[in-house]
Tab-separated table of N, CA and C in Angstrom:
chain	number	residue	atom	x	y	z
A	1	MET	N	61.895	271.510	214.625
A	1	MET	CA	62.260	270.251	215.246
A	1	MET	C	62.465	269.186	214.168
A	2	ALA	N	63.422	268.339	214.361
A	2	ALA	CA	63.746	267.296	213.383
A	2	ALA	C	62.723	266.160	213.448
A	3	ASP	N	62.637	265.405	212.360
A	3	ASP	CA	61.770	264.236	212.328
A	3	ASP	C	62.287	263.191	213.312
A	4	PHE	N	61.353	262.411	213.867
A	4	PHE	CA	61.697	261.321	214.784
A	4	PHE	C	61.670	260.021	213.992
A	5	ILE	N	62.790	259.315	213.967
A	5	ILE	CA	62.880	258.045	213.244
A	5	ILE	C	62.290	256.933	214.105
A	6	ILE	N	61.341	256.178	213.534
A	6	ILE	CA	60.759	255.024	214.229
A	6	ILE	C	61.617	253.817	213.884
A	7	ARG	N	62.121	253.135	214.898
A	7	ARG	CA	63.001	251.976	214.694
A	7	ARG	C	62.477	250.763	215.466
A	8	ILE	N	62.928	249.587	215.055
A	8	ILE	CA	62.664	248.376	215.830
A	8	ILE	C	63.514	248.478	217.094
A	9	PRO	N	62.888	248.488	218.286
A	9	PRO	CA	63.657	248.677	219.522
A	9	PRO	C	64.262	247.379	220.039
A	10	ARG	N	65.267	247.538	220.885
A	10	ARG	CA	65.852	246.383	221.571
A	10	ARG	C	65.017	246.117	222.813
A	11	VAL	N	64.363	244.965	222.854
A	11	VAL	CA	63.531	244.615	224.006
A	11	VAL	C	64.254	243.683	224.967
A	12	SER	N	65.371	243.105	224.518
A	12	SER	CA	66.171	242.216	225.351
A	12	SER	C	67.580	242.163	224.775
A	13	VAL	N	68.554	241.972	225.630
A	13	VAL	CA	69.941	241.903	225.183
A	13	VAL	C	70.156	240.722	224.236
A	14	ALA	N	69.419	239.649	224.451
A	14	ALA	CA	69.613	238.427	223.667
A	14	ALA	C	68.893	238.448	222.316
A	15	VAL	N	68.073	239.451	222.073
A	15	VAL	CA	67.266	239.500	220.852
A	15	VAL	C	67.950	240.371	219.806
A	16	SER	N	68.077	239.848	218.572
A	16	SER	CA	68.727	240.613	217.504
A	16	SER	C	67.762	241.016	216.397
A	17	GLU	N	66.514	240.496	216.445
A	17	GLU	CA	65.523	240.848	215.435
A	17	GLU	C	64.124	240.687	216.014
A	18	ALA	N	63.159	241.324	215.345
A	18	ALA	CA	61.764	241.230	215.785
A	18	ALA	C	60.868	241.358	214.561
A	19	GLU	N	59.697	240.726	214.654
A	19	GLU	CA	58.720	240.813	213.570
A	19	GLU	C	57.770	241.981	213.841
A	20	LEU	N	57.532	242.790	212.829
A	20	LEU	CA	56.531	243.849	212.904
A	20	LEU	C	55.187	243.184	212.635
A	21	THR	N	54.376	243.016	213.685
A	21	THR	CA	53.151	242.225	213.543
A	21	THR	C	51.907	243.061	213.279
A	22	GLU	N	51.892	244.314	213.752
A	22	GLU	CA	50.681	245.119	213.595
A	22	GLU	C	51.011	246.605	213.677
A	23	LEU	N	50.368	247.393	212.818
A	23	LEU	CA	50.435	248.847	212.903
A	23	LEU	C	49.154	249.305	213.584
A	24	LEU	N	49.272	250.031	214.675
A	24	LEU	CA	48.112	250.472	215.442
A	24	LEU	C	47.563	251.806	214.961
A	25	VAL	N	48.334	252.515	214.142
A	25	VAL	CA	47.880	253.764	213.517
A	25	VAL	C	48.206	253.701	212.034
A	26	ASN	N	47.424	254.397	211.239
A	26	ASN	CA	47.635	254.431	209.799
A	26	ASN	C	48.664	255.490	209.427
A	27	GLY	N	49.313	255.294	208.307
A	27	GLY	CA	50.184	256.320	207.773
A	27	GLY	C	49.369	257.578	207.526
A	28	GLY	N	49.911	258.716	207.907
A	28	GLY	CA	49.205	259.979	207.752
A	28	GLY	C	48.449	260.405	208.995
A	29	ASP	N	48.317	259.488	209.968
A	29	ASP	CA	47.636	259.823	211.222
A	29	ASP	C	48.543	260.671	212.104
A	30	TYR	N	47.929	261.567	212.877
A	30	TYR	CA	48.652	262.345	213.880
A	30	TYR	C	48.626	261.565	215.195
A	31	VAL	N	49.759	261.466	215.872
A	31	VAL	CA	49.846	260.781	217.163
A	31	VAL	C	50.508	261.684	218.195
A	32	GLU	N	50.163	261.445	219.447
A	32	GLU	CA	50.805	262.118	220.575
A	32	GLU	C	51.917	261.220	221.104
A	33	GLU	N	53.003	261.811	221.572
A	33	GLU	CA	54.085	261.043	222.188
A	33	GLU	C	53.511	260.174	223.300
A	34	GLY	N	53.922	258.897	223.335
A	34	GLY	CA	53.460	257.967	224.353
A	34	GLY	C	52.290	257.101	223.914
A	35	THR	N	51.696	257.417	222.752
A	35	THR	CA	50.593	256.617	222.217
A	35	THR	C	51.147	255.338	221.598
A	36	PRO	N	50.591	254.155	221.910
A	36	PRO	CA	51.034	252.923	221.239
A	36	PRO	C	50.778	253.029	219.731
A	37	ILE	N	51.822	252.762	218.917
A	37	ILE	CA	51.659	252.922	217.462
A	37	ILE	C	51.929	251.649	216.668
A	38	TYR	N	52.653	250.677	217.243
A	38	TYR	CA	52.865	249.413	216.546
A	38	TYR	C	53.189	248.297	217.519
A	39	VAL	N	53.127	247.060	217.008
A	39	VAL	CA	53.376	245.873	217.832
A	39	VAL	C	54.491	245.060	217.179
A	40	ILE	N	55.442	244.609	218.019
A	40	ILE	CA	56.497	243.712	217.545
A	40	ILE	C	56.412	242.403	218.316
A	41	ALA	N	56.944	241.351	217.705
A	41	ALA	CA	56.980	240.046	218.357
A	41	ALA	C	58.381	239.464	218.221
A	42	THR	N	58.875	238.916	219.325
A	42	THR	CA	60.125	238.164	219.316
A	42	THR	C	59.769	236.732	219.682
A	43	GLU	N	60.771	235.888	219.850
A	43	GLU	CA	60.503	234.498	220.228
A	43	GLU	C	59.767	234.405	221.561
A	44	LYS	N	59.985	235.382	222.458
A	44	LYS	CA	59.468	235.266	223.820
A	44	LYS	C	58.327	236.224	224.149
A	45	VAL	N	58.179	237.318	223.415
A	45	VAL	CA	57.227	238.337	223.842
A	45	VAL	C	56.639	239.090	222.650
A	46	GLU	N	55.398	239.541	222.845
A	46	GLU	CA	54.783	240.477	221.904
A	46	GLU	C	54.614	241.780	222.671
A	47	GLN	N	54.966	242.897	222.059
A	47	GLN	CA	54.998	244.149	222.799
A	47	GLN	C	54.510	245.308	221.950
A	48	GLU	N	53.650	246.172	222.555
A	48	GLU	CA	53.241	247.415	221.914
A	48	GLU	C	54.352	248.437	222.125
A	49	ILE	N	54.635	249.200	221.071
A	49	ILE	CA	55.674	250.223	221.152
A	49	ILE	C	55.017	251.592	221.022
A	50	GLU	N	55.417	252.503	221.889
A	50	GLU	CA	54.827	253.837	221.923
A	50	GLU	C	55.587	254.815	221.030
A	51	ALA	N	54.870	255.843	220.584
A	51	ALA	CA	55.475	256.916	219.800
A	51	ALA	C	56.491	257.660	220.659
A	52	GLY	N	57.639	257.952	220.084
A	52	GLY	CA	58.688	258.676	220.789
A	52	GLY	C	58.593	260.176	220.608
A	53	ALA	N	57.595	260.619	219.837
A	53	ALA	CA	57.395	262.039	219.583
A	53	ALA	C	55.964	262.238	219.095
A	54	SER	N	55.504	263.476	219.119
A	54	SER	CA	54.187	263.803	218.573
A	54	SER	C	54.352	264.269	217.133
A	55	GLY	N	53.405	263.891	216.269
A	55	GLY	CA	53.450	264.332	214.882
A	55	GLY	C	52.714	263.366	213.975
A	56	THR	N	52.975	263.482	212.691
A	56	THR	CA	52.317	262.664	211.679
A	56	THR	C	53.192	261.466	211.338
A	57	VAL	N	52.577	260.275	211.355
A	57	VAL	CA	53.305	259.023	211.129
A	57	VAL	C	53.366	258.701	209.637
A	58	ARG	N	54.543	258.277	209.183
A	58	ARG	CA	54.716	257.744	207.826
A	58	ARG	C	55.478	256.431	207.953
A	59	TRP	N	54.844	255.328	207.545
A	59	TRP	CA	55.461	253.999	207.646
A	59	TRP	C	56.271	253.685	206.395
A	60	THR	N	57.416	253.008	206.586
A	60	THR	CA	58.242	252.551	205.462
A	60	THR	C	58.424	251.037	205.490
A	61	ALA	N	57.851	250.385	206.488
A	61	ALA	CA	58.009	248.934	206.650
A	61	ALA	C	56.668	248.235	206.442
A	62	GLN	N	56.725	246.921	206.297
A	62	GLN	CA	55.539	246.103	206.075
A	62	GLN	C	55.317	245.174	207.263
A	63	THR	N	54.054	245.006	207.668
A	63	THR	CA	53.749	244.042	208.722
A	63	THR	C	54.012	242.630	208.204
A	64	GLY	N	54.304	241.726	209.144
A	64	GLY	CA	54.597	240.346	208.778
A	64	GLY	C	56.042	240.128	208.377
A	65	THR	N	56.847	241.179	208.471
A	65	THR	CA	58.261	241.104	208.100
A	65	THR	C	59.120	241.172	209.360
A	66	THR	N	60.206	240.394	209.379
A	66	THR	CA	61.151	240.416	210.494
A	66	THR	C	62.294	241.360	210.151
A	67	TYR	N	62.605	242.244	211.098
A	67	TYR	CA	63.655	243.253	210.913
A	67	TYR	C	64.696	243.137	212.022
A	68	ASP	N	65.936	243.516	211.691
A	68	ASP	CA	66.990	243.592	212.697
A	68	ASP	C	66.677	244.728	213.669
A	69	ILE	N	67.142	244.581	214.907
A	69	ILE	CA	66.996	245.648	215.900
A	69	ILE	C	67.671	246.902	215.357
A	70	GLY	N	66.987	248.031	215.489
A	70	GLY	CA	67.534	249.312	215.035
A	70	GLY	C	67.136	249.683	213.618
A	71	THR	N	66.486	248.784	212.896
A	71	THR	CA	66.062	249.076	211.527
A	71	THR	C	64.992	250.159	211.536
A	72	GLU	N	65.119	251.133	210.642
A	72	GLU	CA	64.113	252.181	210.497
A	72	GLU	C	62.857	251.598	209.859
A	73	ILE	N	61.706	251.835	210.502
A	73	ILE	CA	60.449	251.333	209.956
A	73	ILE	C	59.459	252.446	209.664
A	74	GLY	N	59.839	253.665	209.969
A	74	GLY	CA	58.955	254.795	209.696
A	74	GLY	C	59.524	256.064	210.282
A	75	VAL	N	58.713	257.127	210.202
A	75	VAL	CA	59.140	258.427	210.712
A	75	VAL	C	57.919	259.174	211.249
A	76	ILE	N	58.143	259.973	212.276
A	76	ILE	CA	57.114	260.881	212.773
A	76	ILE	C	57.593	262.292	212.465
A	77	THR	N	56.790	262.983	211.663
A	77	THR	CA	57.132	264.343	211.262
A	77	THR	C	56.392	265.317	212.153
A	78	SER	N	57.133	266.208	212.788
A	78	SER	CA	56.496	267.189	213.653
A	78	SER	C	55.765	268.218	212.791
A	79	SER	N	54.653	268.684	213.313
A	79	SER	CA	53.825	269.621	212.545
A	79	SER	C	54.146	271.051	212.903
């Protein structure tokens, strides 16, 4: 199975970027699909984002940084 790319999701049509405010799991941790793994904030909402696949998380982004929607912020590698 291919790696799952973790991206900043589109939470609203009007939003073009979001801040990565918190990582809920550490790099190297194993997660199950559906587990909340990070938090993003836009002008209107803060939202927990769930893992889109099960596997080991590797982060490539930094908290406190604002990213465009669709930007890769990490990967989940299937075991």
